[in-house]
Tab-separated table of C-alpha atoms in Angstrom:
chain	number	residue	atom	x	y	z
A	1	MET	CA	0.085	-0.125	-0.082
A	2	LEU	CA	1.269	3.205	-0.642
A	3	GLU	CA	2.812	5.192	2.292
A	4	ILE	CA	2.822	8.812	2.028
A	5	ARG	CA	3.929	10.650	5.441
A	6	ILE	CA	5.173	14.201	7.256
A	7	ASP	CA	7.901	14.454	9.390
A	8	ASP	CA	6.277	17.209	12.250
A	9	THR	CA	10.074	17.784	13.333
A	10	LEU	CA	11.188	18.715	9.989
A	11	CYS	CA	7.611	20.976	8.543
A	12	ARG	CA	8.092	24.332	8.515
A	13	ARG	CA	4.058	25.388	8.120
A	14	ASP	CA	4.608	26.198	4.548
A	15	GLY	CA	2.100	24.666	2.734
A	16	ILE	CA	4.873	23.991	-0.314
A	17	CYS	CA	3.099	20.446	-0.820
A	18	VAL	CA	-0.381	21.579	-0.495
A	19	THR	CA	-0.093	24.404	-3.040
A	20	THR	CA	2.022	22.035	-5.084
A	21	CYS	CA	0.361	18.481	-5.750
A	22	PRO	CA	-2.225	18.510	-8.121
A	23	GLN	CA	-4.480	15.936	-6.527
A	24	GLY	CA	-4.906	17.419	-3.692
A	25	ILE	CA	-4.366	14.870	-1.470
A	26	PHE	CA	-2.361	17.360	1.274
A	27	GLN	CA	-4.711	19.867	3.293
A	28	ARG	CA	-4.164	21.628	6.054
A	29	SER	CA	-7.429	23.582	8.587
A	30	GLY	CA	-5.310	26.328	9.156
A	31	GLU	CA	-1.438	28.133	8.428
A	32	ASP	CA	0.013	26.950	11.201
A	33	ASP	CA	-1.191	23.408	11.066
A	34	LEU	CA	0.625	20.098	9.665
A	35	PRO	CA	-0.540	18.748	6.280
A	36	ALA	CA	-3.050	16.311	7.126
A	37	ILE	CA	-2.985	13.414	4.008
A	38	VAL	CA	-6.758	13.230	2.712
A	39	ARG	CA	-7.757	10.812	-0.434
A	40	ARG	CA	-4.382	9.251	-0.760
A	41	GLU	CA	-5.802	7.097	-3.083
A	42	TRP	CA	-5.616	9.571	-5.600
A	43	CYS	CA	-1.553	9.974	-5.529
A	44	ILE	CA	-0.192	9.465	-9.215
A	45	GLU	CA	3.820	8.826	-7.845
A	46	CYS	CA	4.256	12.661	-9.538
A	47	GLY	CA	6.306	12.840	-7.105
A	48	HIS	CA	5.881	17.260	-6.327
A	49	CYS	CA	5.520	16.716	-3.003
A	50	VAL	CA	9.112	15.079	-2.244
A	51	ALA	CA	10.912	17.499	-5.356
A	52	ALA	CA	9.345	21.119	-3.460
A	53	CYS	CA	9.537	20.794	-0.148
A	54	PRO	CA	13.157	22.607	0.524
A	55	HIS	CA	13.104	20.746	3.789
A	56	GLY	CA	12.966	16.727	3.092
A	57	ALA	CA	9.650	16.292	5.725
A	58	ILE	CA	8.297	14.347	3.337
A	59	THR	CA	8.735	9.959	2.712
A	60	HIS	CA	6.966	8.759	-0.020
A	61	SER	CA	7.557	4.809	-0.304
A	62	GLY	CA	7.136	5.501	-4.069
A	63	PHE	CA	10.425	7.607	-3.916
A	64	PRO	CA	13.073	6.176	-1.393
A	65	PRO	CA	16.145	8.192	-0.705
A	66	GLU	CA	18.020	7.043	-4.106
A	67	ALA	CA	15.729	7.616	-6.335
A	68	VAL	CA	15.517	11.483	-5.113
A	69	THR	CA	18.154	13.683	-6.278
A	70	PRO	CA	18.825	17.429	-5.840
A	71	VAL	CA	18.478	19.537	-8.504
A	72	ALA	CA	21.569	20.335	-9.870
A	73	SER	CA	20.892	24.200	-10.843
A	74	GLY	CA	24.234	25.167	-11.665
A	75	ILE	CA	24.912	23.397	-15.006
A	76	LEU	CA	21.017	24.109	-16.586
A	77	PRO	CA	21.089	25.657	-19.806
A	78	PRO	CA	19.925	28.957	-19.213
A	79	TYR	CA	17.656	29.503	-22.708
A	80	ASP	CA	19.454	30.930	-25.229
A	81	THR	CA	21.765	28.097	-24.791
A	82	LEU	CA	18.356	25.892	-24.617
A	83	LEU	CA	17.081	27.983	-27.464
A	84	GLU	CA	20.500	27.773	-29.476
A	85	LEU	CA	20.038	23.359	-29.530
A	86	ILE	CA	16.223	23.155	-30.244
A	87	ARG	CA	17.281	25.786	-33.313
A	88	SER	CA	20.165	23.741	-34.585
A	89	ARG	CA	18.152	20.406	-35.138
A	90	ARG	CA	17.782	18.724	-37.858
A	91	SER	CA	16.255	15.906	-38.901
A	92	ARG	CA	19.366	14.131	-40.809
A	93	ARG	CA	18.541	11.740	-42.990
A	94	VAL	CA	22.638	10.729	-44.032
A	95	PHE	CA	23.865	7.678	-42.179
A	96	ARG	CA	27.358	7.001	-41.944
A	97	PRO	CA	27.052	2.927	-41.622
A	98	ASP	CA	28.329	1.937	-37.864
A	99	ILE	CA	26.324	1.633	-35.174
A	100	PRO	CA	25.610	3.621	-32.317
A	101	GLY	CA	25.350	0.938	-29.377
A	102	ARG	CA	23.140	0.642	-26.702
A	103	GLU	CA	24.836	2.527	-24.514
A	104	GLN	CA	24.266	5.933	-26.278
A	105	VAL	CA	21.099	5.225	-27.497
A	106	SER	CA	19.575	4.077	-23.511
A	107	ARG	CA	21.125	7.883	-22.885
A	108	VAL	CA	18.735	9.134	-25.217
A	109	ILE	CA	15.537	7.008	-24.177
A	110	ASP	CA	17.086	8.384	-20.667
A	111	ALA	CA	16.139	12.001	-21.648
A	112	CYS	CA	12.767	10.285	-23.133
A	113	ARG	CA	11.830	8.659	-20.066
A	114	PHE	CA	11.084	12.164	-18.313
A	115	ALA	CA	8.889	13.786	-20.146
A	116	PRO	CA	5.489	14.672	-19.362
A	117	SER	CA	2.405	12.318	-19.511
A	118	ALA	CA	-0.479	13.076	-18.723
A	119	HIS	CA	-2.140	12.096	-15.358
A	120	ASN	CA	1.284	10.691	-14.923
A	121	VAL	CA	0.471	6.992	-16.426
A	122	GLN	CA	4.589	6.550	-18.492
A	123	SER	CA	3.059	4.841	-20.483
A	124	THR	CA	5.440	4.775	-23.380
A	125	ARG	CA	7.581	1.952	-23.965
A	126	TYR	CA	10.750	1.264	-26.623
A	127	LEU	CA	11.661	-0.777	-29.220
A	128	VAL	CA	14.819	-0.990	-30.281
A	129	VAL	CA	16.157	-1.982	-33.981
A	130	GLN	CA	19.699	-2.783	-34.461
A	131	ASP	CA	19.314	-5.460	-36.870
A	132	GLY	CA	19.406	-5.085	-40.775
A	133	GLU	CA	16.498	-7.459	-41.935
A	134	ARG	CA	14.530	-6.760	-39.621
A	135	LEU	CA	14.838	-2.717	-40.520
A	136	SER	CA	14.785	-3.548	-44.463
A	137	ARG	CA	11.741	-5.291	-43.148
A	138	ILE	CA	9.640	-2.615	-41.848
A	139	ALA	CA	10.622	-0.548	-44.277
A	140	ALA	CA	9.422	-3.303	-46.748
A	141	LEU	CA	6.510	-3.174	-44.790
A	142	THR	CA	6.387	0.539	-44.519
A	143	ALA	CA	6.276	0.462	-48.775
A	144	ASP	CA	2.974	-1.900	-48.765
A	145	TYR	CA	1.076	-0.088	-46.777
A	146	LEU	CA	1.756	3.353	-48.541
A	147	GLU	CA	1.671	1.017	-52.128
A	148	LYS	CA	-1.871	0.203	-51.111
A	149	ALA	CA	-2.738	3.550	-49.760
A	150	ALA	CA	-1.826	5.883	-52.981
A	151	ARG	CA	-3.676	2.850	-55.059
A	152	GLN	CA	-7.086	3.307	-52.620
A	153	LEU	CA	-7.004	7.106	-52.793
A	154	ARG	CA	-6.775	7.554	-56.889
A	155	ASN	CA	-9.963	5.045	-56.650
A	156	PRO	CA	-12.755	7.972	-57.527
A	157	LEU	CA	-15.626	5.581	-54.700
A	158	ILE	CA	-12.838	4.974	-52.286
A	159	ARG	CA	-11.416	8.824	-52.650
A	160	ASN	CA	-15.430	9.780	-52.135
A	161	PHE	CA	-16.003	7.294	-49.254
A	162	TYR	CA	-13.073	8.848	-47.637
A	163	ARG	CA	-14.085	12.048	-48.633
A	164	LEU	CA	-17.217	11.793	-46.263
A	165	LEU	CA	-15.363	9.870	-43.158
A	166	LEU	CA	-12.866	12.208	-42.457
A	167	GLY	CA	-13.730	15.640	-44.499
A	168	ARG	CA	-10.632	17.781	-44.566
A	169	GLU	CA	-8.228	15.564	-42.863
A	170	LEU	CA	-8.256	14.025	-46.241
A	171	ASP	CA	-7.331	17.012	-48.264
A	172	GLY	CA	-3.974	16.469	-46.762
A	173	ALA	CA	-2.896	12.427	-47.564
A	174	LEU	CA	-3.842	13.981	-51.440
A	175	GLN	CA	-1.930	16.536	-51.316
A	176	GLY	CA	1.382	13.683	-49.725
A	177	LEU	CA	-0.049	11.267	-53.061
A	178	GLU	CA	2.703	11.737	-55.519
A	179	ASP	CA	5.164	11.865	-52.701
A	180	MET	CA	3.624	8.212	-51.115
A	181	GLU	CA	3.699	6.692	-54.818
A	182	TRP	CA	8.058	8.600	-55.087
A	183	VAL	CA	8.617	6.751	-51.869
A	184	VAL	CA	7.802	3.147	-53.052
A	185	ALA	CA	8.976	3.900	-56.702
A	186	GLU	CA	11.913	4.344	-54.844
A	187	HIS	CA	11.940	1.739	-52.344
A	188	ARG	CA	11.501	-0.702	-55.491
A	189	LYS	CA	14.878	0.444	-57.082
A	190	GLY	CA	16.217	-0.157	-53.440
A	191	ASN	CA	16.582	3.448	-52.721
A	192	ASP	CA	15.293	3.667	-49.299
A	193	LEU	CA	13.427	7.512	-48.699
A	194	ILE	CA	11.392	5.252	-45.724
A	195	LEU	CA	14.053	4.863	-43.573
A	196	HIS	CA	17.427	5.952	-45.204
A	197	ARG	CA	19.402	3.028	-44.576
A	198	ALA	CA	18.899	4.922	-40.718
A	199	PRO	CA	21.224	1.845	-38.825
A	200	THR	CA	18.745	2.384	-35.480
A	201	LEU	CA	15.126	2.850	-34.457
A	202	VAL	CA	13.666	4.018	-31.490
A	203	LEU	CA	9.801	2.458	-31.653
A	204	PHE	CA	7.500	4.573	-28.857
A	205	HIS	CA	4.617	2.158	-28.136
A	206	SER	CA	2.218	2.293	-25.778
A	207	ASP	CA	-1.408	-0.202	-24.594
A	208	ARG	CA	-4.012	1.484	-26.409
A	209	ALA	CA	-5.982	2.220	-23.687
A	210	ALA	CA	-3.150	4.306	-21.144
A	211	VAL	CA	-4.805	8.147	-21.064
A	212	PHE	CA	-3.804	9.961	-24.566
A	213	ALA	CA	-1.241	7.298	-25.553
A	214	GLY	CA	-0.445	9.478	-28.727
A	215	VAL	CA	0.347	12.820	-26.805
A	216	ASN	CA	2.584	10.719	-24.360
A	217	ALA	CA	4.653	8.948	-27.212
A	218	ASN	CA	5.148	12.212	-29.427
A	219	LEU	CA	6.425	13.942	-25.501
A	220	ALA	CA	8.960	11.792	-25.144
A	221	LEU	CA	10.398	11.876	-29.240
A	222	GLN	CA	10.645	14.759	-28.714
A	223	ASN	CA	12.983	14.662	-25.505
A	224	GLY	CA	14.481	12.071	-27.973
A	225	ALA	CA	14.939	13.953	-30.623
A	226	LEU	CA	17.021	16.059	-28.682
A	227	ALA	CA	19.043	14.041	-26.968
A	228	ALA	CA	20.684	13.114	-29.604
A	229	GLU	CA	21.326	15.978	-31.641
A	230	ALA	CA	23.411	16.871	-27.863
A	231	MET	CA	25.278	13.770	-28.423
A	232	GLY	CA	25.823	14.484	-31.676
A	233	LEU	CA	23.595	11.949	-33.354
A	234	ALA	CA	22.232	12.653	-36.477
A	235	ALA	CA	17.678	11.903	-36.425
A	236	PHE	CA	14.746	11.812	-38.055
A	237	TYR	CA	11.214	11.155	-37.365
A	238	THR	CA	9.823	8.105	-39.112
A	239	GLY	CA	6.638	9.988	-39.921
A	240	TYR	CA	5.820	6.676	-43.104
A	241	VAL	CA	6.129	4.402	-40.933
A	242	VAL	CA	4.171	5.623	-38.016
A	243	ALA	CA	1.337	6.314	-40.752
A	244	ALA	CA	1.784	2.557	-41.735
A	245	CYS	CA	1.038	1.477	-37.991
A	246	ASP	CA	-1.253	4.202	-37.967
A	247	ARG	CA	-3.539	1.945	-40.227
A	248	ASP	CA	-2.409	-1.111	-40.803
A	249	ALA	CA	-1.435	-3.717	-37.611
A	250	GLY	CA	1.406	-5.407	-39.821
A	251	ILE	CA	4.398	-3.656	-38.223
A	252	ALA	CA	3.042	-4.470	-34.915
A	253	GLN	CA	2.845	-8.296	-35.557
A	254	TYR	CA	5.707	-8.589	-37.402
A	255	LEU	CA	7.735	-7.352	-34.165
A	256	SER	CA	6.010	-9.220	-32.413
A	257	LEU	CA	4.151	-6.545	-30.014
A	258	PRO	CA	1.776	-7.337	-27.304
A	259	ARG	CA	-1.810	-7.488	-29.142
A	260	THR	CA	-3.502	-4.309	-27.978
A	261	HIS	CA	-0.384	-2.176	-28.060
A	262	LYS	CA	0.085	0.320	-30.683
A	263	ILE	CA	3.096	2.092	-32.375
A	264	TYR	CA	2.782	5.974	-32.096
A	265	ALA	CA	6.345	7.457	-32.658
A	266	GLY	CA	9.030	6.316	-34.057
A	267	LEU	CA	13.210	8.221	-34.267
A	268	ALA	CA	15.544	6.615	-36.673
A	269	MET	CA	19.394	7.142	-35.614
A	270	GLY	CA	22.292	7.131	-36.167
A	271	TYR	CA	26.176	8.770	-36.689
A	272	PRO	CA	26.458	11.961	-38.955
A	273	LEU	CA	28.060	12.048	-42.982
A	274	VAL	CA	27.162	14.667	-43.168
A	275	ARG	CA	27.618	18.016	-40.493
A	276	PHE	CA	24.946	21.532	-41.187
A	277	ASN	CA	27.002	24.258	-39.745
A	278	TYR	CA	24.148	27.180	-39.888
A	279	TRP	CA	20.724	26.960	-38.426
A	280	VAL	CA	17.911	28.485	-40.937
A	281	GLU	CA	15.499	30.973	-39.853
A	282	ARG	CA	11.871	29.620	-40.185
A	283	LYS	CA	8.709	31.422	-40.786
A	284	PRO	CA	7.125	34.355	-37.598
A	285	ALA	CA	4.227	32.281	-34.646
A	286	ARG	CA	1.692	32.716	-35.286
A	287	ILE	CA	0.141	34.207	-32.418
A	288	THR	CA	-3.159	35.350	-31.097
A	289	TRP	CA	-3.671	37.175	-27.914
A	290	LEU	CA	-6.044	37.600	-25.928
């Protein structure tokens, strides 16, 4: 059973735990009272209480002492440094053939797991594919899906059905139709425009029933992409693979994922063959202030 305790001798009655707990588990009657722990069963184990209390007055069974580390504020990057990393990150699709080691990939995933998730469910799981034969098969299955999808979109009857089903969402697929056909044609010639012969693929998957499973996975993906950039690795988001997984179970079945799981994001990685020396300006942010 979950245990949360407040040390009466360490607590300063400042109410920080009451203020920061998103579930309202801590309550107090007066400003000088020791907070009471109510609705313990509502705890989502986010760790806010332990992380925020400056006095170390709270012990939580979900976070033993070895799981709590002081923030190294002295090495936190200032805004300009962080923004430079974000600006310089690019989708890199040209790789050296050597495969990143497990330690490096694990460091990227370590950044992924600290991404926020809805209700702190931490639903995202990671499947790392580095076997060349499996990578080729994933690309082939993706090409098969794209070929099938393009054929359907070229069929007026099926296209009209999708129009009724998807509305304006269909426009995006139609705009990318020629690209899909080109990618398939190149793949049939032996030119991999799906994984670009990346030596590593990280697939982000989760049980479909998880709260905001897709959002959780893509938040983790962005953390991983920035971590890879900081480590000098080349990486790109595998949109075609994820699109195939969204509409077809072939890749998930091939990789023996649990039947209740779905692949929501993918990050292809490797050592860069080309270095980018500049970051390029983007369109101004379109902001509405209310």
